[in-house]
Coordinates of C-alpha atoms (C1' of nucleotides) in Angstrom, one line a residue:
Chain A
M1 CA 59.8 -29.4 -25.6
T2 CA 62.9 -26.7 -26.0
F3 CA 65.4 -28.2 -28.6
T4 CA 68.5 -25.9 -28.6
E5 CA 70.8 -29.1 -29.3
L6 CA 71.0 -28.0 -33.3
E7 CA 74.9 -28.3 -32.7
N8 CA 74.1 -32.0 -32.3
I9 CA 73.1 -32.4 -35.9
R10 CA 75.4 -34.1 -37.6
P11 CA 77.5 -31.7 -40.2
A12 CA 77.1 -34.2 -42.8
A13 CA 73.4 -33.9 -42.9
R14 CA 73.0 -29.9 -42.2
A15 CA 72.7 -29.2 -45.9
G16 CA 70.1 -32.0 -46.5
Q17 CA 72.2 -34.7 -47.6
S18 CA 71.2 -38.1 -47.6
R19 CA 73.6 -40.8 -46.0
Q20 CA 73.4 -43.4 -49.1
L21 CA 71.9 -43.4 -51.9
Q22 CA 70.8 -46.2 -54.7
A23 CA 68.7 -46.0 -57.8
L24 CA 65.6 -47.0 -57.7
D25 CA 65.3 -50.5 -59.1
N26 CA 62.1 -53.0 -57.9
C27 CA 59.5 -49.9 -57.5
L28 CA 56.7 -52.9 -58.7
E29 CA 57.6 -55.3 -55.6
C30 CA 57.7 -51.3 -53.6
P31 CA 55.4 -51.8 -50.2
V32 CA 54.2 -48.6 -50.4
R33 CA 53.6 -48.0 -54.1
S34 CA 49.5 -49.3 -53.8
I35 CA 49.3 -46.2 -51.4
S36 CA 51.7 -43.6 -52.6
V37 CA 51.2 -41.3 -55.3
C38 CA 52.9 -43.3 -58.4
S39 CA 50.3 -46.2 -57.7
V40 CA 48.6 -44.1 -60.8
L41 CA 52.3 -44.7 -62.6
D42 CA 51.9 -48.0 -65.3
R43 CA 54.3 -50.3 -65.4
C44 CA 56.7 -48.2 -68.3
E45 CA 55.8 -44.8 -66.8
L46 CA 57.4 -46.5 -63.4
A47 CA 60.4 -47.2 -65.1
Q48 CA 60.7 -43.7 -66.3
F49 CA 59.7 -42.2 -62.9
A50 CA 62.3 -44.3 -61.2
G51 CA 65.1 -43.2 -63.1
I52 CA 64.8 -40.0 -61.9
G53 CA 64.6 -40.9 -58.3
R54 CA 67.1 -42.4 -55.3
A55 CA 66.1 -44.5 -52.8
A56 CA 68.1 -42.2 -49.4
T57 CA 68.8 -43.8 -45.9
Y58 CA 68.9 -41.9 -42.8
R59 CA 69.8 -42.7 -39.5
P60 CA 67.4 -41.6 -36.8
R61 CA 67.6 -37.3 -36.6
D62 CA 69.2 -37.0 -40.4
I63 CA 67.7 -34.3 -42.0
L64 CA 65.7 -34.3 -45.1
F65 CA 65.6 -30.8 -45.6
M66 CA 65.5 -27.6 -43.7
E67 CA 62.7 -24.9 -43.4
G68 CA 63.8 -21.5 -45.5
F69 CA 66.1 -23.6 -47.6
P70 CA 65.5 -23.7 -51.2
V71 CA 63.2 -26.3 -52.7
D72 CA 65.6 -28.9 -54.3
A73 CA 63.6 -32.3 -53.8
V74 CA 60.4 -33.7 -53.0
Y75 CA 60.3 -37.2 -51.0
N76 CA 58.3 -40.4 -50.6
I77 CA 58.7 -42.0 -47.3
T78 CA 58.9 -45.7 -48.2
K79 CA 59.8 -47.1 -44.0
G80 CA 60.6 -45.1 -40.4
L81 CA 59.2 -42.3 -39.7
A82 CA 59.7 -38.8 -40.3
R83 CA 59.0 -36.0 -38.6
L84 CA 58.2 -32.7 -40.0
Y85 CA 58.6 -29.6 -37.6
R86 CA 59.2 -25.8 -36.8
L87 CA 61.5 -24.6 -35.0
L88 CA 60.9 -21.4 -33.2
P89 CA 62.9 -18.2 -32.1
S90 CA 62.4 -19.2 -28.3
G91 CA 63.7 -22.6 -28.9
H92 CA 60.2 -24.6 -29.1
R93 CA 59.8 -27.0 -31.4
Q94 CA 55.8 -27.4 -32.9
I95 CA 56.0 -31.0 -34.7
V96 CA 53.2 -29.8 -37.9
G97 CA 53.0 -33.6 -38.7
F98 CA 54.8 -37.5 -38.9
A99 CA 55.2 -38.8 -42.7
F100 CA 54.4 -42.4 -42.7
P101 CA 55.9 -45.0 -44.8
G102 CA 53.7 -43.7 -48.4
D103 CA 53.5 -40.0 -47.1
F104 CA 54.6 -38.0 -49.9
I105 CA 56.0 -33.9 -48.6
G106 CA 58.5 -31.1 -49.9
L107 CA 55.8 -29.6 -52.3
P108 CA 54.8 -26.2 -50.2
P109 CA 53.5 -22.9 -52.5
G110 CA 56.7 -21.2 -53.1
E111 CA 60.6 -22.0 -53.0
H112 CA 61.6 -22.3 -49.9
Y113 CA 60.6 -25.1 -47.4
G114 CA 57.8 -24.3 -45.2
F115 CA 59.1 -26.6 -42.5
S116 CA 61.8 -29.0 -41.7
A117 CA 61.8 -32.8 -41.8
D118 CA 64.0 -34.9 -40.3
A119 CA 64.6 -39.0 -39.3
A120 CA 62.7 -40.6 -36.2
V121 CA 63.6 -43.6 -36.7
A122 CA 66.1 -45.8 -39.1
T123 CA 64.4 -44.5 -42.4
T124 CA 64.3 -45.1 -46.2
A125 CA 62.8 -42.2 -48.7
C126 CA 62.5 -42.0 -52.5
R127 CA 64.4 -38.4 -53.4
F128 CA 63.2 -36.6 -56.5
P129 CA 65.4 -33.5 -57.7
L130 CA 62.2 -31.3 -58.0
D131 CA 63.7 -30.1 -61.6
T132 CA 63.3 -33.3 -63.2
F133 CA 60.1 -34.4 -60.9
A134 CA 58.9 -30.7 -62.1
A135 CA 58.8 -31.8 -65.5
F136 CA 57.8 -35.3 -65.1
V137 CA 54.7 -34.5 -63.5
E138 CA 53.6 -32.0 -65.7
S139 CA 52.5 -33.6 -68.5
R140 CA 50.8 -36.3 -66.2
Q141 CA 47.4 -35.5 -65.2
D142 CA 46.5 -38.0 -63.2
L143 CA 49.8 -37.9 -61.4
L144 CA 48.6 -34.1 -60.6
R145 CA 45.7 -35.0 -59.2
R146 CA 47.3 -37.4 -56.9
I147 CA 49.5 -35.1 -55.4
H148 CA 46.6 -32.3 -54.9
D149 CA 44.9 -35.2 -53.3
S150 CA 47.4 -36.2 -51.0
A151 CA 48.1 -32.0 -49.6
T152 CA 44.3 -32.2 -49.5
R153 CA 44.2 -35.2 -46.7
D154 CA 46.9 -33.3 -45.3
L155 CA 45.4 -30.1 -45.6
E156 CA 42.4 -32.1 -43.2
R157 CA 44.7 -33.8 -41.0
A158 CA 46.6 -29.9 -40.5
R159 CA 43.2 -29.2 -39.0
D160 CA 42.4 -32.5 -36.7
Q161 CA 46.1 -31.8 -35.4
M162 CA 44.3 -27.9 -34.8
V163 CA 41.6 -29.1 -32.6
Q164 CA 44.4 -31.3 -31.1
L165 CA 46.2 -28.5 -29.9
G166 CA 43.7 -26.0 -29.2
P167 CA 43.1 -25.8 -25.2
R168 CA 41.9 -29.7 -24.1
R169 CA 43.1 -32.1 -21.3
A170 CA 46.3 -34.1 -21.8
D171 CA 44.4 -37.2 -21.0
A172 CA 42.2 -36.0 -23.6
K173 CA 44.7 -35.4 -26.2
I174 CA 47.1 -38.3 -25.4
A175 CA 43.8 -40.5 -26.3
A176 CA 43.4 -39.0 -29.8
F177 CA 46.9 -39.4 -30.5
L178 CA 46.9 -43.1 -29.9
L179 CA 43.5 -43.3 -31.7
G180 CA 44.9 -41.4 -34.2
M181 CA 48.1 -42.8 -34.9
R182 CA 46.3 -46.2 -35.2
R183 CA 44.2 -45.3 -37.7
R184 CA 46.9 -43.6 -39.5
R185 CA 48.8 -47.3 -39.9
S186 CA 46.3 -49.1 -40.4
P187 CA 43.5 -49.2 -44.1
V188 CA 41.6 -50.9 -42.0
H189 CA 39.0 -49.2 -39.5
E190 CA 39.4 -51.5 -36.7
S191 CA 42.6 -53.1 -36.3
S192 CA 44.8 -54.3 -33.2
V193 CA 44.6 -53.8 -29.8
L194 CA 48.6 -53.0 -30.3
I195 CA 49.6 -49.2 -31.0
S196 CA 52.7 -48.7 -32.1
L197 CA 54.6 -45.5 -31.9
P198 CA 58.2 -45.3 -33.2
M199 CA 58.4 -42.0 -32.0
G200 CA 60.2 -40.6 -28.9
R201 CA 58.0 -39.4 -25.9
Q202 CA 59.6 -35.8 -26.9
D203 CA 58.1 -35.5 -30.4
I204 CA 54.4 -36.6 -28.7
G205 CA 55.2 -33.9 -26.7
D206 CA 55.9 -31.4 -29.3
Y207 CA 53.2 -32.8 -31.2
L208 CA 50.8 -32.0 -29.1
G209 CA 52.0 -29.4 -27.4
L210 CA 52.3 -30.5 -23.9
S211 CA 56.0 -31.3 -22.1
I212 CA 57.5 -34.3 -22.2
A213 CA 56.8 -34.8 -18.4
T214 CA 52.9 -34.5 -19.1
V215 CA 53.4 -36.9 -21.6
S216 CA 55.0 -39.7 -19.3
R217 CA 52.5 -38.8 -16.9
T218 CA 49.7 -39.1 -18.8
L219 CA 50.3 -41.9 -20.4
H220 CA 50.9 -43.7 -17.1
R221 CA 47.4 -42.3 -15.9
L222 CA 45.6 -43.8 -18.4
E223 CA 47.9 -47.1 -17.6
R224 CA 46.9 -47.1 -14.0
A225 CA 42.8 -46.5 -14.9
G226 CA 43.2 -49.6 -17.2
L227 CA 42.2 -47.8 -20.6
I228 CA 46.1 -48.9 -22.3
L229 CA 48.9 -50.7 -21.6
V230 CA 52.1 -49.2 -21.9
V231 CA 55.0 -50.8 -23.9
P232 CA 58.1 -50.7 -25.8
N233 CA 57.8 -48.6 -28.9
G234 CA 54.0 -48.7 -28.5
V235 CA 50.9 -49.1 -26.3
R236 CA 48.6 -52.3 -26.2
V237 CA 44.7 -50.8 -26.0
L238 CA 43.1 -52.6 -22.9
D239 CA 39.3 -50.2 -23.3
R240 CA 38.3 -49.2 -26.7
Q241 CA 35.5 -47.5 -25.5
R242 CA 36.8 -45.7 -23.1
L243 CA 39.8 -43.9 -24.9
E244 CA 36.8 -43.5 -27.8
R245 CA 35.1 -41.4 -25.4
L246 CA 38.0 -39.6 -23.5
A247 CA 39.8 -38.8 -26.9
A248 CA 35.8 -37.2 -28.0
A249 CA 35.9 -34.9 -24.9
Chain B
M1 CA 35.0 -20.5 -25.4
T2 CA 32.1 -23.2 -25.4
F3 CA 29.7 -22.1 -27.7
T4 CA 27.0 -24.0 -26.7
E5 CA 24.3 -22.0 -28.3
L6 CA 23.5 -24.1 -31.0
E7 CA 19.7 -23.1 -31.3
N8 CA 20.7 -20.1 -31.9
I9 CA 21.3 -20.4 -35.6
R10 CA 18.8 -19.5 -37.6
P11 CA 16.4 -22.6 -39.0
A12 CA 16.6 -21.2 -42.4
A13 CA 20.5 -21.1 -42.4
R14 CA 21.1 -24.7 -41.0
A15 CA 20.3 -27.0 -44.4
G16 CA 23.0 -24.4 -45.2
Q17 CA 20.2 -22.4 -47.7
S18 CA 22.2 -18.8 -48.1
R19 CA 19.4 -15.5 -47.7
Q20 CA 19.7 -14.4 -50.9
L21 CA 20.7 -15.8 -54.5
Q22 CA 21.7 -13.8 -57.6
A23 CA 23.2 -14.5 -61.0
L24 CA 26.6 -13.3 -60.8
D25 CA 27.2 -10.5 -64.1
N26 CA 29.7 -8.5 -63.6
C27 CA 32.2 -10.6 -62.4
L28 CA 34.5 -8.7 -64.4
E29 CA 34.5 -6.1 -62.2
C30 CA 35.2 -8.0 -59.3
P31 CA 37.2 -6.9 -56.7
V32 CA 38.5 -10.2 -55.8
R33 CA 39.1 -11.4 -59.1
S34 CA 43.0 -10.3 -59.1
I35 CA 43.2 -12.7 -56.1
S36 CA 40.6 -15.6 -56.5
V37 CA 41.0 -19.0 -58.0
C38 CA 38.9 -17.7 -61.3
S39 CA 42.0 -15.0 -62.7
V40 CA 43.3 -17.3 -64.9
L41 CA 39.7 -17.8 -66.6
D42 CA 39.8 -15.3 -69.9
R43 CA 36.7 -13.0 -70.6
C44 CA 35.0 -15.6 -72.5
E45 CA 35.7 -18.5 -70.0
L46 CA 34.2 -16.6 -66.8
A47 CA 31.2 -15.2 -68.4
Q48 CA 31.0 -19.7 -69.0
F49 CA 31.8 -19.6 -65.4
A50 CA 29.8 -16.8 -64.1
G51 CA 26.7 -18.7 -65.1
I52 CA 27.1 -21.6 -62.7
G53 CA 27.3 -19.8 -59.9
R54 CA 24.9 -17.7 -57.5
A55 CA 26.1 -14.5 -55.0
A56 CA 24.9 -15.3 -52.1
T57 CA 24.5 -12.7 -48.9
Y58 CA 24.6 -13.3 -45.8
R59 CA 24.0 -12.2 -42.4
P60 CA 26.3 -12.9 -39.6
R61 CA 25.8 -16.6 -38.3
D62 CA 24.0 -17.8 -41.3
I63 CA 25.6 -20.9 -42.5
L64 CA 27.5 -21.7 -45.1
F65 CA 27.8 -24.9 -44.8
M66 CA 28.4 -28.0 -41.8
E67 CA 31.1 -30.6 -41.1
G68 CA 30.0 -33.8 -41.8
F69 CA 27.2 -32.8 -44.4
P70 CA 27.8 -33.5 -48.2
V71 CA 29.5 -31.5 -50.2
D72 CA 27.1 -29.9 -52.7
A73 CA 28.8 -26.8 -53.3
V74 CA 32.2 -24.6 -53.3
Y75 CA 32.4 -21.1 -52.7
N76 CA 33.8 -17.8 -53.2
I77 CA 33.9 -15.4 -50.6
T78 CA 33.7 -11.9 -52.2
K79 CA 33.0 -9.4 -49.2
G80 CA 32.9 -10.3 -45.7
L81 CA 34.6 -13.2 -43.2
A82 CA 34.1 -16.7 -43.1
R83 CA 34.3 -18.6 -39.9
L84 CA 36.1 -22.2 -40.5
Y85 CA 35.6 -24.5 -37.9
R86 CA 34.9 -27.8 -35.7
L87 CA 32.7 -27.9 -33.4
L88 CA 34.0 -30.6 -30.3
P89 CA 31.2 -32.7 -28.3
S90 CA 32.7 -31.1 -25.0
G91 CA 30.8 -28.1 -26.6
H92 CA 34.5 -26.7 -27.8
R93 CA 34.6 -24.4 -31.3
Q94 CA 38.0 -24.1 -32.6
I95 CA 38.5 -22.2 -35.2
V96 CA 41.2 -23.7 -37.7
G97 CA 40.7 -20.9 -40.5
F98 CA 39.1 -17.3 -41.6
A99 CA 38.0 -16.7 -44.9
F100 CA 39.0 -13.2 -46.7
P101 CA 38.1 -12.0 -49.5
G102 CA 39.3 -13.7 -52.7
D103 CA 39.7 -16.7 -50.8
F104 CA 38.2 -20.4 -51.8
I105 CA 36.7 -23.1 -49.5
G106 CA 34.9 -26.3 -49.5
L107 CA 36.8 -28.6 -51.5
P108 CA 37.8 -31.6 -48.7
P109 CA 39.4 -34.6 -49.5
G110 CA 36.2 -36.9 -49.5
E111 CA 33.0 -36.5 -50.0
H112 CA 31.7 -34.8 -47.0
Y113 CA 32.6 -30.8 -45.6
G114 CA 35.6 -31.4 -43.5
F115 CA 34.8 -28.3 -41.3
S116 CA 32.0 -26.0 -40.8
A117 CA 31.4 -22.5 -42.0
D118 CA 29.6 -19.4 -41.5
A119 CA 29.3 -15.9 -42.0
A120 CA 31.3 -13.4 -39.0
V121 CA 30.3 -10.2 -40.6
A122 CA 27.4 -9.8 -43.3
T123 CA 29.0 -11.8 -45.9
T124 CA 28.8 -12.3 -49.9
A125 CA 29.9 -15.7 -51.8
C126 CA 30.5 -16.7 -54.9
R127 CA 28.3 -20.2 -54.5
F128 CA 29.0 -22.9 -57.2
P129 CA 26.9 -26.4 -57.1
L130 CA 29.5 -29.2 -57.1
D131 CA 28.8 -30.9 -59.9
T132 CA 28.4 -28.0 -62.9
F133 CA 31.8 -27.1 -60.8
A134 CA 33.6 -30.2 -60.8
A135 CA 32.6 -30.5 -64.7
F136 CA 33.8 -26.7 -65.5
V137 CA 37.0 -27.7 -64.0
E138 CA 37.5 -30.3 -65.2
S139 CA 39.2 -29.6 -68.6
R140 CA 40.4 -26.6 -66.8
Q141 CA 44.4 -27.3 -66.1
D142 CA 45.4 -24.2 -65.1
L143 CA 41.8 -23.8 -63.2
L144 CA 42.6 -26.9 -61.4
R145 CA 46.2 -25.9 -60.6
R146 CA 45.2 -22.5 -58.9
I147 CA 43.0 -24.4 -56.8
H148 CA 44.9 -26.5 -55.8
D149 CA 48.0 -23.6 -55.2
S150 CA 44.8 -22.4 -53.2
A151 CA 44.9 -25.9 -51.0
T152 CA 48.9 -25.3 -50.4
R153 CA 48.4 -22.1 -49.2
D154 CA 46.0 -23.2 -46.8
L155 CA 48.1 -26.5 -46.0
E156 CA 51.1 -23.5 -44.9
R157 CA 48.4 -21.4 -43.0
A158 CA 47.0 -24.0 -41.2
R159 CA 50.8 -24.9 -40.1
D160 CA 51.8 -21.3 -38.9
Q161 CA 48.6 -21.7 -36.9
M162 CA 49.3 -25.0 -35.0
V163 CA 52.2 -23.3 -34.4
Q164 CA 49.9 -20.4 -33.1
L165 CA 48.1 -22.8 -31.1
G166 CA 51.2 -25.1 -29.2
P167 CA 52.5 -24.2 -26.4
R168 CA 52.9 -19.9 -26.2
R169 CA 52.1 -17.3 -24.5
A170 CA 48.8 -15.6 -24.6
D171 CA 51.4 -12.8 -25.7
A172 CA 53.6 -13.9 -28.2
K173 CA 50.0 -15.5 -29.3
I174 CA 48.0 -12.3 -29.7
A175 CA 51.1 -10.3 -31.4
A176 CA 51.4 -13.0 -34.1
F177 CA 48.3 -13.1 -34.5
L178 CA 47.5 -9.2 -35.2
L179 CA 51.0 -9.4 -37.6
G180 CA 49.2 -12.6 -39.0
M181 CA 45.6 -10.4 -39.9
R182 CA 47.8 -8.0 -41.1
R183 CA 49.7 -9.3 -43.5
R184 CA 46.8 -11.3 -44.6
R185 CA 44.6 -8.5 -46.0
S186 CA 47.9 -6.5 -47.4
P187 CA 49.3 -7.6 -50.3
V188 CA 52.0 -5.0 -49.4
H189 CA 54.4 -6.5 -47.0
E190 CA 54.5 -3.0 -45.4
S191 CA 51.7 -1.4 -44.6
S192 CA 49.3 0.8 -42.4
V193 CA 49.6 0.9 -38.6
L194 CA 46.1 -0.1 -38.7
I195 CA 44.9 -3.6 -38.2
S196 CA 41.2 -4.2 -38.5
L197 CA 39.7 -7.3 -36.8
P198 CA 36.7 -7.7 -38.2
M199 CA 35.8 -10.9 -36.1
G200 CA 34.8 -10.7 -32.6
R201 CA 36.9 -11.8 -29.2
Q202 CA 35.3 -15.4 -28.8
D203 CA 36.7 -15.6 -32.1
I204 CA 40.0 -15.0 -31.9
G205 CA 40.1 -16.7 -28.7
D206 CA 38.6 -19.7 -30.8
Y207 CA 41.3 -18.9 -33.4
L208 CA 44.5 -19.4 -30.7
G209 CA 43.3 -21.3 -27.9
L210 CA 42.6 -18.4 -25.9
S211 CA 39.4 -17.8 -23.2
I212 CA 38.0 -14.9 -24.1
A213 CA 38.8 -13.2 -20.6
T214 CA 42.7 -13.7 -21.4
V215 CA 42.0 -12.4 -25.1
S216 CA 40.5 -9.3 -24.0
R217 CA 43.0 -8.9 -20.7
T218 CA 46.0 -9.5 -22.9
L219 CA 44.9 -6.8 -25.7
H220 CA 44.9 -4.4 -22.7
R221 CA 48.1 -5.7 -21.7
L222 CA 49.6 -4.9 -24.5
E223 CA 48.0 -1.3 -25.3
R224 CA 49.2 -0.7 -21.4
A225 CA 52.9 -1.6 -22.7
G226 CA 52.1 0.9 -25.3
L227 CA 52.9 -1.5 -28.0
I228 CA 49.0 -0.9 -29.4
L229 CA 46.2 1.2 -29.5
V230 CA 42.3 -1.3 -29.1
V231 CA 39.9 0.6 -31.4
P232 CA 36.2 -0.6 -32.8
N233 CA 37.0 -3.0 -34.6
G234 CA 40.8 -3.1 -34.6
V235 CA 44.3 -1.6 -33.1
R236 CA 46.5 0.4 -34.5
V237 CA 49.9 -0.2 -34.2
L238 CA 51.9 1.6 -32.1
D239 CA 55.7 -0.3 -31.1
R240 CA 56.1 -2.5 -35.1
Q241 CA 59.2 -3.6 -33.8
R242 CA 58.1 -5.0 -30.0
L243 CA 55.2 -6.4 -31.4
E244 CA 57.2 -8.5 -34.3
R245 CA 59.6 -9.3 -31.1
L246 CA 57.0 -10.9 -28.8
A247 CA 55.4 -12.6 -31.6
A248 CA 58.3 -13.9 -32.6
A249 CA 59.3 -15.4 -28.8
Chain C
dC1 C1' 15.0 4.5 -23.2
dG2 C1' 16.0 0.2 -22.0
dC3 C1' 17.6 -4.7 -24.2
dT4 C1' 20.4 -7.8 -25.4
dA5 C1' 25.0 -9.0 -27.3
dG6 C1' 29.8 -8.5 -26.7
dT7 C1' 33.3 -7.1 -23.8
dT8 C1' 35.9 -6.2 -19.9
dT9 C1' 37.6 -6.8 -15.1
dG10 C1' 38.2 -9.2 -11.2
dA11 C1' 38.6 -13.1 -7.7
dT12 C1' 40.0 -17.9 -7.7
dC13 C1' 41.3 -22.2 -8.8
dC14 C1' 44.2 -26.2 -11.0
dG15 C1' 46.4 -28.3 -14.9
dG16 C1' 50.1 -28.4 -17.3
dG17 C1' 55.0 -26.5 -17.4
dT18 C1' 59.6 -26.1 -15.4
dC19 C1' 63.5 -27.9 -12.8
dA20 C1' 65.6 -31.7 -11.4
dA21 C1' 66.9 -36.3 -9.3
dT22 C1' 66.3 -40.7 -10.4
dG23 C1' 65.8 -44.9 -13.1
dC24 C1' 65.6 -47.9 -16.9
dT25 C1' 68.0 -49.9 -21.1
dG26 C1' 70.8 -51.2 -25.5
dG27 C1' 75.3 -50.7 -26.5
dT28 C1' 80.7 -50.4 -25.6
dG29 C1' 84.7 -52.1 -24.0
dG30 C1' 87.5 -53.8 -20.8
Chain D
dC1 C1' 80.5 -61.1 -18.8
dC2 C1' 79.6 -57.9 -16.5
dA3 C1' 80.3 -52.4 -15.5
dC4 C1' 80.0 -48.6 -17.9
dC5 C1' 78.1 -45.0 -19.9
dA6 C1' 74.8 -42.0 -22.5
dG7 C1' 70.2 -41.2 -23.9
dC8 C1' 65.6 -41.3 -22.9
dA9 C1' 61.9 -42.0 -19.6
dT10 C1' 59.6 -42.0 -15.1
dT11 C1' 58.5 -39.7 -11.0
dG12 C1' 58.5 -35.5 -7.5
dA13 C1' 58.1 -31.0 -5.9
dC14 C1' 56.6 -26.5 -6.6
dC15 C1' 54.5 -22.8 -9.1
dC16 C1' 52.5 -19.8 -12.4
dG17 C1' 49.3 -18.6 -16.2
dG18 C1' 45.1 -18.9 -18.0
dA19 C1' 41.0 -21.2 -17.2
dT20 C1' 36.7 -20.1 -15.3
dC21 C1' 33.1 -18.4 -13.1
dA22 C1' 30.7 -13.8 -12.2
dA23 C1' 29.6 -9.0 -12.1
dA24 C1' 29.9 -4.4 -14.5
dC25 C1' 30.2 -2.0 -18.2
dT26 C1' 28.7 -0.7 -23.3
dA27 C1' 27.1 0.2 -27.1
dG28 C1' 23.8 -0.6 -31.3
dC29 C1' 19.2 -0.9 -31.8
dG30 C1' 14.2 -1.7 -31.8

DNA sequence: CGCTAGTTTGATCCGGGTCAATGCTGGTGG
DNA sequence: CCACCAGCATTGACCCGGATCAAACTAGCG
């Protein structure tokens, strides 16, 4: 819960530097293109667009950007998982969202980032400097619209999360979280019984407003009750019916 | 907390019908024009825009629209206060935001409203049927941009609220809520010591994830501690310093 | 002047936080 | 190949803040 290990942040990462940069060359083969904002660009535009971005790779805990700093770039996650969070003076960390491959982040209302973002696991992202990005987008009405759609969906998700953060019981929060993660990862509404959880327990807790101990205990309780099976980096759903009923409560 | 008085909703309001409608005639004198999305429209465009909207008035508890229903109109609040909320099967109501005069609501990512909205007090709003509204916006790049800005700000506020909903102490939540309400109502960052609270205790509780009893008790405790003075429909700030320190914690 | 809806206040209880010890696992070097 | 270590996860013991239930109070308002 408390996240006072700010000193642990790698010095090289503090300034929002990525570990490694390389040109974007094979956007056409990009696995997330179809679900990303760039899907509206044609072959020609895509080449231009690729020219202004760089692929950046991040190791766990590497920082993409920090709350309060001037917005200097926007990001499109292509692999891995980014945690979006706010740090409170008390030392608490509230995770305000996860960015999965295909998600677009980093365009707040003002001049400064409204939250921090770091890599939860090994992660890669297309990084676009704000000035060139803004210039490129300026004329592309459809791209602008796509970005707006992304923001609107983020808003909807934010409201979902508000409901989760409210005064609900821990088991209901966890159940809803699991189902939410599954829905998020698979466009097809009905999908595998295996839900992958790339993030750690601490992340889940800071997302739901629970302590790490309660997350662990609750998962275990759900397992004992036969709703799920806890496996490394995820859970297997055994009783979807009951899990959904619990999540709704 | 529980909000099981669904039956209390006035039948006429259930379908999202407003109480009273009249043409928009004096947009130029509209007190919220300068802060609304319509501020980018010139005199001529404004006249056109006014033509497609109607002023609707709502009494407390009257419903603007309901979650899950097809989006048939968007709204611009001009007076009063709207509660934006989700109802859970358990009967809990999570207020996901308040809409003050000048706020624009009702454009979710999909075809259906993602939350319900009703009037917390006597309220008026400009109501624009979705089809004509969409057609009008289509060509107005700047209006579209303004709407996008509105969504981005909503998103930022939603994240603020997530932080409030997290595992914070009741007094910190209340303090932050009071300061947030003050900042929201007065563009000038420094302002009066009088914070108006048009909404009821229940609304505050459902917004912060607290019971009505705790809201009441906490306000009283802050009063005893000399931070505020509770007055009808609001509070008076006595010790801003300490209130801010408490809100930050 | 009583009615109703909202608010305050009290008494009790419990879910989940906190703290701390223990367990697990994957990486590292002897 | 194994012993060790660091980081994360689990589990236990205890406690407290806020939920819940219920009663008293207040203020509009017909």
